[in-house]
PDB file of N, CA, C and O in Angstrom:
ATOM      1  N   UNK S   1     -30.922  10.817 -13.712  1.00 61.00           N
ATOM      2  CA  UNK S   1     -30.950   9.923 -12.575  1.00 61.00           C
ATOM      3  C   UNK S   1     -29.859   8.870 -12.748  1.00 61.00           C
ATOM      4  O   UNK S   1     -29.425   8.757 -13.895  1.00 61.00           O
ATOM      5  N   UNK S   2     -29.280   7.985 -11.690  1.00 66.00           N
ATOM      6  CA  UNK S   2     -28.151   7.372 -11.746  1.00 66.00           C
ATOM      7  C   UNK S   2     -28.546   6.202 -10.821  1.00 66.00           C
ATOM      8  O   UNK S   2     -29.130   6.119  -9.740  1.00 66.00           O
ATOM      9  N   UNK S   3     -27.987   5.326 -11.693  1.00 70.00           N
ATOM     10  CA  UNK S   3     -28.907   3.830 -11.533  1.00 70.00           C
ATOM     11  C   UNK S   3     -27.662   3.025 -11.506  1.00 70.00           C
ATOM     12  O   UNK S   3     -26.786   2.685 -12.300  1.00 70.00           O
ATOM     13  N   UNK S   4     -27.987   2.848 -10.129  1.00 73.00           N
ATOM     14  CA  UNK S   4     -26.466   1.976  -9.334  1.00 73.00           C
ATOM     15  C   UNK S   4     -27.053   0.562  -8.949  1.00 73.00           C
ATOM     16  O   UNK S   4     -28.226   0.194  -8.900  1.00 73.00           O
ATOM     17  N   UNK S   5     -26.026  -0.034  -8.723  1.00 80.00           N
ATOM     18  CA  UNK S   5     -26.294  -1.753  -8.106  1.00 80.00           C
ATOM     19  C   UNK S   5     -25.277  -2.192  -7.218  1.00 80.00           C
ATOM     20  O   UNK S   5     -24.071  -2.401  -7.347  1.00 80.00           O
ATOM     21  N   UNK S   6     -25.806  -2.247  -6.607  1.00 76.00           N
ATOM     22  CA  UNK S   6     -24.640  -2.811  -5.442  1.00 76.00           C
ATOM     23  C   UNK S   6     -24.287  -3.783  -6.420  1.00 76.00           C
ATOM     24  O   UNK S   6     -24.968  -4.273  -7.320  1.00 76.00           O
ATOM     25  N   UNK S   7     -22.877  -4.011  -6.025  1.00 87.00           N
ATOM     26  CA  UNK S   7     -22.061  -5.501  -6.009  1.00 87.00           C
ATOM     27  C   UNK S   7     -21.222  -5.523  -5.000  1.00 87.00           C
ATOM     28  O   UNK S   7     -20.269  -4.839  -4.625  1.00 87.00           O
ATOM     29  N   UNK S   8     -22.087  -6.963  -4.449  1.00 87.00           N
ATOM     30  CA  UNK S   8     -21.208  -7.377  -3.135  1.00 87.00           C
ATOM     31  C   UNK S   8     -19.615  -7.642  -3.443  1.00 87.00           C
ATOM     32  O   UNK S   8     -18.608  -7.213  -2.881  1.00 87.00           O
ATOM     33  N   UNK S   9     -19.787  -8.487  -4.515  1.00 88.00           N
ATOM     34  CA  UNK S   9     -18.447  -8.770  -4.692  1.00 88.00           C
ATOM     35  C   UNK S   9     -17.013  -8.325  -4.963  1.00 88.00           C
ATOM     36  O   UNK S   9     -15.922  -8.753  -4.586  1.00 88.00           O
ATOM     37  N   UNK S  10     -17.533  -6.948  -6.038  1.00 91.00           N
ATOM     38  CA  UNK S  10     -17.066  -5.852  -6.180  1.00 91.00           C
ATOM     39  C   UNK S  10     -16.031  -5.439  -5.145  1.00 91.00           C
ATOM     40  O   UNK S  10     -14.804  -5.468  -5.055  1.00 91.00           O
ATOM     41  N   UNK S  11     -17.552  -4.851  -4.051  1.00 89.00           N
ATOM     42  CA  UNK S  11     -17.068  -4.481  -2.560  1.00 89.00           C
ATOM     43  C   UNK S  11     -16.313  -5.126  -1.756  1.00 89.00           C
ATOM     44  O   UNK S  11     -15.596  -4.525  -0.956  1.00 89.00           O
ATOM     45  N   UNK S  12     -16.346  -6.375  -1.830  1.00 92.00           N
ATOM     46  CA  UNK S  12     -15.454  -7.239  -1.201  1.00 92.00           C
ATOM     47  C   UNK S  12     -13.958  -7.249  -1.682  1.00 92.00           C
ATOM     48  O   UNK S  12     -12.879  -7.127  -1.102  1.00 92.00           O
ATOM     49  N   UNK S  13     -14.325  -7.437  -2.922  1.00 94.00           N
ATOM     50  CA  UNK S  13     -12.989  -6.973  -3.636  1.00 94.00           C
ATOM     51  C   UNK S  13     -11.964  -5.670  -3.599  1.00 94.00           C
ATOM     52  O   UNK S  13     -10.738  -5.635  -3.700  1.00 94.00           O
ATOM     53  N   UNK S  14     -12.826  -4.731  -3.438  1.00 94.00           N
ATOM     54  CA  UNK S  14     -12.132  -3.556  -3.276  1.00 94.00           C
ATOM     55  C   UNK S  14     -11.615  -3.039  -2.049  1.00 94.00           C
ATOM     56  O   UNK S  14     -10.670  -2.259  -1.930  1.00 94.00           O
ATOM     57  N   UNK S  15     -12.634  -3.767  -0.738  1.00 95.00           N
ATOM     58  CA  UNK S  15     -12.162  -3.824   0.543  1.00 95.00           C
ATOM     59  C   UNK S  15     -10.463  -4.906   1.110  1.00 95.00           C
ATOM     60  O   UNK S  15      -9.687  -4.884   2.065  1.00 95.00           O
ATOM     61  N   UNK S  16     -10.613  -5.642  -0.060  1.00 96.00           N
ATOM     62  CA  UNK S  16      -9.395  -6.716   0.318  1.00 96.00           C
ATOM     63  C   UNK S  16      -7.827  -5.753  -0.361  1.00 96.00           C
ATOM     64  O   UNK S  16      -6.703  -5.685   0.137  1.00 96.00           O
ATOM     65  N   UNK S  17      -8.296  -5.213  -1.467  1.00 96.00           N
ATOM     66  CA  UNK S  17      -7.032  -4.577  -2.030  1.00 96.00           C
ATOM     67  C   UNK S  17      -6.609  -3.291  -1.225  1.00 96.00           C
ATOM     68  O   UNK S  17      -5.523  -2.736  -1.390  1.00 96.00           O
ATOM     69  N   UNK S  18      -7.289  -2.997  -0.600  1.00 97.00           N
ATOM     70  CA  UNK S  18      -7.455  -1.821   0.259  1.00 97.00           C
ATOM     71  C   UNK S  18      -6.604  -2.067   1.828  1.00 97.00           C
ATOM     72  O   UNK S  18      -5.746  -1.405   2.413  1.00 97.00           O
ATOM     73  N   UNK S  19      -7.192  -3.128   2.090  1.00 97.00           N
ATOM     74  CA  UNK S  19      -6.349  -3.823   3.070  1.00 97.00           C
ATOM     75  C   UNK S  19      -4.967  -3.943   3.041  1.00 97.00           C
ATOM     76  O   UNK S  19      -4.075  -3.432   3.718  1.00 97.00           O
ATOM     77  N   UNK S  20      -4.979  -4.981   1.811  1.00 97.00           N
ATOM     78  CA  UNK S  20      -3.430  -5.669   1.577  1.00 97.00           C
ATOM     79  C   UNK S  20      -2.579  -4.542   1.681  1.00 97.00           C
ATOM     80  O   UNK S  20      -1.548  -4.649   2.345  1.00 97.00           O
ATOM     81  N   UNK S  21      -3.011  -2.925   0.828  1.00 97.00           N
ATOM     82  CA  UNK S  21      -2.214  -1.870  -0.060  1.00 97.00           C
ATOM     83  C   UNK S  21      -1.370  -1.234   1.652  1.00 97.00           C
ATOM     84  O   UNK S  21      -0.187  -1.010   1.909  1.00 97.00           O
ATOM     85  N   UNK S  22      -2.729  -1.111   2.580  1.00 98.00           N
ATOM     86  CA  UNK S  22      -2.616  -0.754   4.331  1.00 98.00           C
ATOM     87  C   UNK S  22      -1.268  -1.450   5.007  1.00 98.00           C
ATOM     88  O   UNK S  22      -0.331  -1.014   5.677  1.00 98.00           O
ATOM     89  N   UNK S  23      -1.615  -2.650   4.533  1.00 98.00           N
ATOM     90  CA  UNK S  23      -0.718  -3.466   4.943  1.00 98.00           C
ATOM     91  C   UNK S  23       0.630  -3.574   4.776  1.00 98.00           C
ATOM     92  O   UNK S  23       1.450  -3.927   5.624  1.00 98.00           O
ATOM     93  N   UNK S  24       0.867  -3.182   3.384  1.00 98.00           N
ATOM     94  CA  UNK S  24       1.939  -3.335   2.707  1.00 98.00           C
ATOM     95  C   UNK S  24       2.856  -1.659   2.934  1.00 98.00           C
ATOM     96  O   UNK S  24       4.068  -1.637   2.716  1.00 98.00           O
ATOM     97  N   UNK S  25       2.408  -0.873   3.202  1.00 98.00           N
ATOM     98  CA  UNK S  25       2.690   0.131   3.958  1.00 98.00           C
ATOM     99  C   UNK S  25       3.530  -0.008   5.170  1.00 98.00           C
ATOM    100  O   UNK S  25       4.747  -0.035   5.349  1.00 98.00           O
ATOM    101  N   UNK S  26       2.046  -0.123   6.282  1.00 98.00           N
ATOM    102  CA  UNK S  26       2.488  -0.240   7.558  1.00 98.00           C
ATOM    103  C   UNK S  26       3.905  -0.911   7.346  1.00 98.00           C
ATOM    104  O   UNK S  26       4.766  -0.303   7.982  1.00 98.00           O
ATOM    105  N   UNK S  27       4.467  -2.155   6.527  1.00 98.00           N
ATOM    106  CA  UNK S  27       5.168  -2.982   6.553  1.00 98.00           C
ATOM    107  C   UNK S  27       6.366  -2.077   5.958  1.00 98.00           C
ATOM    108  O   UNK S  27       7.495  -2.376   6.348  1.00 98.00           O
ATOM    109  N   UNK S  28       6.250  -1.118   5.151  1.00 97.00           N
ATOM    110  CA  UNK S  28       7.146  -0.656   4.472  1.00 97.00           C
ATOM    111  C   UNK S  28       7.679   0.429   5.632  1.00 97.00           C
ATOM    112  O   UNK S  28       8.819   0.772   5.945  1.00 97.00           O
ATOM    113  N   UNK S  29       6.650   0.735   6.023  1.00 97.00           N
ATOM    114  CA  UNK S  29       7.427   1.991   7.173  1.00 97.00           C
ATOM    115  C   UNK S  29       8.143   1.159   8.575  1.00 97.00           C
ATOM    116  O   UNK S  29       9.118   1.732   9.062  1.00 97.00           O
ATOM    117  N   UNK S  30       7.721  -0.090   9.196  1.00 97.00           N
ATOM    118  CA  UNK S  30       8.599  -1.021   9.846  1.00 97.00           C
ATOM    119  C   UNK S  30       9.931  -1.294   9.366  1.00 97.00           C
ATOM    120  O   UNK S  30      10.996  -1.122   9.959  1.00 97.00           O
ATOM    121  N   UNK S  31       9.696  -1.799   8.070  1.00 97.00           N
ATOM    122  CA  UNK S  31      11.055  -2.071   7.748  1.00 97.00           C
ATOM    123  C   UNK S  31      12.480  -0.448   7.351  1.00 97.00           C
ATOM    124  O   UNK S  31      13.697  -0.425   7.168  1.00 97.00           O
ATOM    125  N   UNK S  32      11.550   0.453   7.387  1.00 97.00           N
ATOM    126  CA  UNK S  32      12.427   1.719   6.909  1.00 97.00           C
ATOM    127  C   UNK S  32      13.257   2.096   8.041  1.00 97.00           C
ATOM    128  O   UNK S  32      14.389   2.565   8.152  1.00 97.00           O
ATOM    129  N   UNK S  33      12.066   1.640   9.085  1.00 96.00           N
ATOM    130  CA  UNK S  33      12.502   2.114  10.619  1.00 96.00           C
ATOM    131  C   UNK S  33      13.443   1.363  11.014  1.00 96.00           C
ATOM    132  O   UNK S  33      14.096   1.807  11.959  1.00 96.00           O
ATOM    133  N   UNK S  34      13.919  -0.269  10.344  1.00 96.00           N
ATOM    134  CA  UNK S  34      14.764  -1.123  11.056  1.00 96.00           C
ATOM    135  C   UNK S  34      15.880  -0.817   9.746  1.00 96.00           C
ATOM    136  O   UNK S  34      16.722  -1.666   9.455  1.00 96.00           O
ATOM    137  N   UNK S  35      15.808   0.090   9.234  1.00 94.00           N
ATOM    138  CA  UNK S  35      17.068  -0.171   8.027  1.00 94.00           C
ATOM    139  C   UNK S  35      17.498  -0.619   7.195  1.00 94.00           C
ATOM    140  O   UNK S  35      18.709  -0.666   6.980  1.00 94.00           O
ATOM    141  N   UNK S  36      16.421  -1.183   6.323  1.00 95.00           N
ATOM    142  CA  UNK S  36      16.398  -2.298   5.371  1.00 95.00           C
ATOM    143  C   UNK S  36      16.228  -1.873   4.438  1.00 95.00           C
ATOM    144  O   UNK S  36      15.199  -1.206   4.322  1.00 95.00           O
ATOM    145  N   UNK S  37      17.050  -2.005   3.367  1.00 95.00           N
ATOM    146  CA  UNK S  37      17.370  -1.393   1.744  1.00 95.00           C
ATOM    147  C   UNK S  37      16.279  -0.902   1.128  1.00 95.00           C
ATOM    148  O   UNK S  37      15.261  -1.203   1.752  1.00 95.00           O
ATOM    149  N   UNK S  38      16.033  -0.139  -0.040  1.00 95.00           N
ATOM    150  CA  UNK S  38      15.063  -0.030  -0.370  1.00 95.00           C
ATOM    151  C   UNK S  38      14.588  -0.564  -1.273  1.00 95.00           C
ATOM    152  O   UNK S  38      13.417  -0.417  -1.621  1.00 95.00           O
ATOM    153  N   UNK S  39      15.790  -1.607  -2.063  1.00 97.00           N
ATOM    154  CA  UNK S  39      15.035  -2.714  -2.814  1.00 97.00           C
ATOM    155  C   UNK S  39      15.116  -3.864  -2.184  1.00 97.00           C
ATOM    156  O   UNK S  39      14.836  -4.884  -2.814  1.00 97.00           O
ATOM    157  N   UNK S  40      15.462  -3.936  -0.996  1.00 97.00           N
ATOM    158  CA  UNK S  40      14.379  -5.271  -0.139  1.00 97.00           C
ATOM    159  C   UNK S  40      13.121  -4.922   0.014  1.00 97.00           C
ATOM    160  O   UNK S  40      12.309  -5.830  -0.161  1.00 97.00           O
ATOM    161  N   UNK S  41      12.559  -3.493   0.392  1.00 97.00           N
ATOM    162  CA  UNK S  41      11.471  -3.255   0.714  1.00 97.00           C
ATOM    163  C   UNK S  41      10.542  -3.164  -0.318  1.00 97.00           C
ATOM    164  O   UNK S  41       9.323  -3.295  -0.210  1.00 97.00           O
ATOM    165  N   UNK S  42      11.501  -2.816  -1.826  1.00 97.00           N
ATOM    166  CA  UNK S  42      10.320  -2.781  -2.748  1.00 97.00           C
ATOM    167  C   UNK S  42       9.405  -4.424  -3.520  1.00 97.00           C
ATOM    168  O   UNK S  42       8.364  -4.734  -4.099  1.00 97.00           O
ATOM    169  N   UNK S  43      11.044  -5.212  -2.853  1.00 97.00           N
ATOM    170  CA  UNK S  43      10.776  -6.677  -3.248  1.00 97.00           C
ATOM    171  C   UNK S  43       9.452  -7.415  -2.475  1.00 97.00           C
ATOM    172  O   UNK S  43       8.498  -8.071  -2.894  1.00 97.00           O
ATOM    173  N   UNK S  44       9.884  -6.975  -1.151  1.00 96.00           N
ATOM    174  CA  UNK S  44       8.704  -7.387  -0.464  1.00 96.00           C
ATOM    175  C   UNK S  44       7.429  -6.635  -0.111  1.00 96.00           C
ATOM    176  O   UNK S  44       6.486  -7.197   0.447  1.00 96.00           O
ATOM    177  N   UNK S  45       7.425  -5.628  -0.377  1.00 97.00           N
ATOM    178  CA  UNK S  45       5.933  -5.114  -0.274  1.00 97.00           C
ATOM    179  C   UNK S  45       5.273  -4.547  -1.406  1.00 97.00           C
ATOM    180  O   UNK S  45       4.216  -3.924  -1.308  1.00 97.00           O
ATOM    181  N   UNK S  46       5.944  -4.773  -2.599  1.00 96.00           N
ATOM    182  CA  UNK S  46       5.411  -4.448  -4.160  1.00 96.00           C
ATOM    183  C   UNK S  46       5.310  -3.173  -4.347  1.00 96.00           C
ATOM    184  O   UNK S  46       5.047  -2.767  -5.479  1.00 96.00           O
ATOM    185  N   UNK S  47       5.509  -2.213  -3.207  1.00 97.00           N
ATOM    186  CA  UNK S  47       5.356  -0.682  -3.514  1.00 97.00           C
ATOM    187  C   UNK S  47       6.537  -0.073  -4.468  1.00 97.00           C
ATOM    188  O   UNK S  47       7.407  -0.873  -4.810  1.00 97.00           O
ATOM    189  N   UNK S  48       6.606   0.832  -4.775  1.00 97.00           N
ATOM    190  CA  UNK S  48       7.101   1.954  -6.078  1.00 97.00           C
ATOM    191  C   UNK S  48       8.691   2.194  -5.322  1.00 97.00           C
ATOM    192  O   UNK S  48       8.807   1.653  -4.223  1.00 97.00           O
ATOM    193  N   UNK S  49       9.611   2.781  -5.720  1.00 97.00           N
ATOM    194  CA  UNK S  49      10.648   3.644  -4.991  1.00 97.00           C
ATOM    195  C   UNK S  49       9.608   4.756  -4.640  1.00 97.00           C
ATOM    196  O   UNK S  49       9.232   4.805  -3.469  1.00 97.00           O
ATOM    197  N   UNK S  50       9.090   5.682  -5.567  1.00 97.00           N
ATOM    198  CA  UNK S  50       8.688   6.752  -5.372  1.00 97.00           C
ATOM    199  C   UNK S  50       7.818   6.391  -3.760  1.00 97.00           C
ATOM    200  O   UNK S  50       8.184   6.950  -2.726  1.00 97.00           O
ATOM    201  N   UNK S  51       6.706   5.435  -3.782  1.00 97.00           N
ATOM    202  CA  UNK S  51       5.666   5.323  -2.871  1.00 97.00           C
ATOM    203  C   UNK S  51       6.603   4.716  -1.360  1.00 97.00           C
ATOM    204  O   UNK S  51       6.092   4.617  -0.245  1.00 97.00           O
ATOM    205  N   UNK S  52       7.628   4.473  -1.603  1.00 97.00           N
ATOM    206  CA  UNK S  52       8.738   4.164  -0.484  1.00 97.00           C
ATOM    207  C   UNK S  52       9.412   5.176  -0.147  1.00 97.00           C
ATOM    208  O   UNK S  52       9.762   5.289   1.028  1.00 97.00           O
ATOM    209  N   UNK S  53       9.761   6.183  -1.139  1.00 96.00           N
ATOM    210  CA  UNK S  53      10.891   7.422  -0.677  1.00 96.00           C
ATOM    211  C   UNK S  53       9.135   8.612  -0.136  1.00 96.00           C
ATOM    212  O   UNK S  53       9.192   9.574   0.630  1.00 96.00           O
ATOM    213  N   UNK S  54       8.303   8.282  -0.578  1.00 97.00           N
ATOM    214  CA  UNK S  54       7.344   9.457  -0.572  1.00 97.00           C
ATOM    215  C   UNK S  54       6.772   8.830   1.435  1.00 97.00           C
ATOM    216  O   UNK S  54       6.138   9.736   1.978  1.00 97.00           O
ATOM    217  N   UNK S  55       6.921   7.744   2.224  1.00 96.00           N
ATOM    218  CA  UNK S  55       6.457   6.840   2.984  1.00 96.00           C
ATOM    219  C   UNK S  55       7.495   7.316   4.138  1.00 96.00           C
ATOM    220  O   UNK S  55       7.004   7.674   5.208  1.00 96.00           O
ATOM    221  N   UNK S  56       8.888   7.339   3.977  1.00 96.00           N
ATOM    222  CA  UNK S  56       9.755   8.301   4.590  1.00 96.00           C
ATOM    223  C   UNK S  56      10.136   9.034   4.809  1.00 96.00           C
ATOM    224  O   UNK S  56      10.831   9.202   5.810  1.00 96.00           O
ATOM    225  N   UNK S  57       9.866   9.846   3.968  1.00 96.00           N
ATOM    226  CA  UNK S  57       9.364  11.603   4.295  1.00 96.00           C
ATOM    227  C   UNK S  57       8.845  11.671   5.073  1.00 96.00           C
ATOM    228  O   UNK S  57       9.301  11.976   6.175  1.00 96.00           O
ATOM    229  N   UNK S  58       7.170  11.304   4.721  1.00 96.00           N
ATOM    230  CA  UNK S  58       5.946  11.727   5.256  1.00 96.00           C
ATOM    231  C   UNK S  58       6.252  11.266   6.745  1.00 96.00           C
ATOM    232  O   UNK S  58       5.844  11.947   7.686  1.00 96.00           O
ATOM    233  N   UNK S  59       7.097   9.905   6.974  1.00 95.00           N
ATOM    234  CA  UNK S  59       7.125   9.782   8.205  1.00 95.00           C
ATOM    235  C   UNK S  59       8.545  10.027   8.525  1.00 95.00           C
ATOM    236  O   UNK S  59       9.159   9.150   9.134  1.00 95.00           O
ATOM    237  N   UNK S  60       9.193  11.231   8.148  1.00 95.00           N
ATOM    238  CA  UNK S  60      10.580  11.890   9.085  1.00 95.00           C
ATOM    239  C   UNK S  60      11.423  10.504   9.192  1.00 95.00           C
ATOM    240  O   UNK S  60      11.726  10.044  10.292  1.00 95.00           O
ATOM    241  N   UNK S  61      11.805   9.826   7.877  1.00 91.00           N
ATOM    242  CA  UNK S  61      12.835   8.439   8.262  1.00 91.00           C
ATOM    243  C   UNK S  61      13.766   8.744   7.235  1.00 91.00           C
ATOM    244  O   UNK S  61      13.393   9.037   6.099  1.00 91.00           O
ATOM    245  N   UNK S  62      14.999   8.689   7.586  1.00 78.00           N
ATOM    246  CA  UNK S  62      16.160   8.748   6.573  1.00 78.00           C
ATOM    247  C   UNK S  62      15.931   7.335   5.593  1.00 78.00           C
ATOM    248  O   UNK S  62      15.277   6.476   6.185  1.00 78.00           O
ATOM    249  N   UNK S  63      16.256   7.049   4.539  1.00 66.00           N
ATOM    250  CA  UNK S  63      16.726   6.034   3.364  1.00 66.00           C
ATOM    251  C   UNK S  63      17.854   6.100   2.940  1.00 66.00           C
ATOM    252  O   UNK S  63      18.224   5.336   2.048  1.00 66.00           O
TER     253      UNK S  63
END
């Protein structure tokens, strides 16, 4: 048997990083779309090269 406990806080927590990560996306594929380097984009949205070159693919955008 498996003996769980909620934690609100946890959840809250994991819902906010979840967000920001959404966020920081959406933001990365805006800026890919307006032409903006890819270490401006990695400066400002903390994502990877890889998770930036893998973000323009997936969405058909030259780098």
């Amino acid at each position: 048997m498996v003996n769980f406990k909620w934690d609100q806080k946890c959840a809250l927590e994991n819902a906010k990083e979840k967000a920001e990560r959404n966020a920081a996306i959406r933001n990365a594929i805006s800026l890919l779309q307006d032409g903006i380097p890819l270490k401006s984009i990695m400066n400002s949205t903390y994502l990877s090269l890889e998770e930036i070159r893998k973000l323009a693919k997936d969405n058909g955008l030259a780098f």
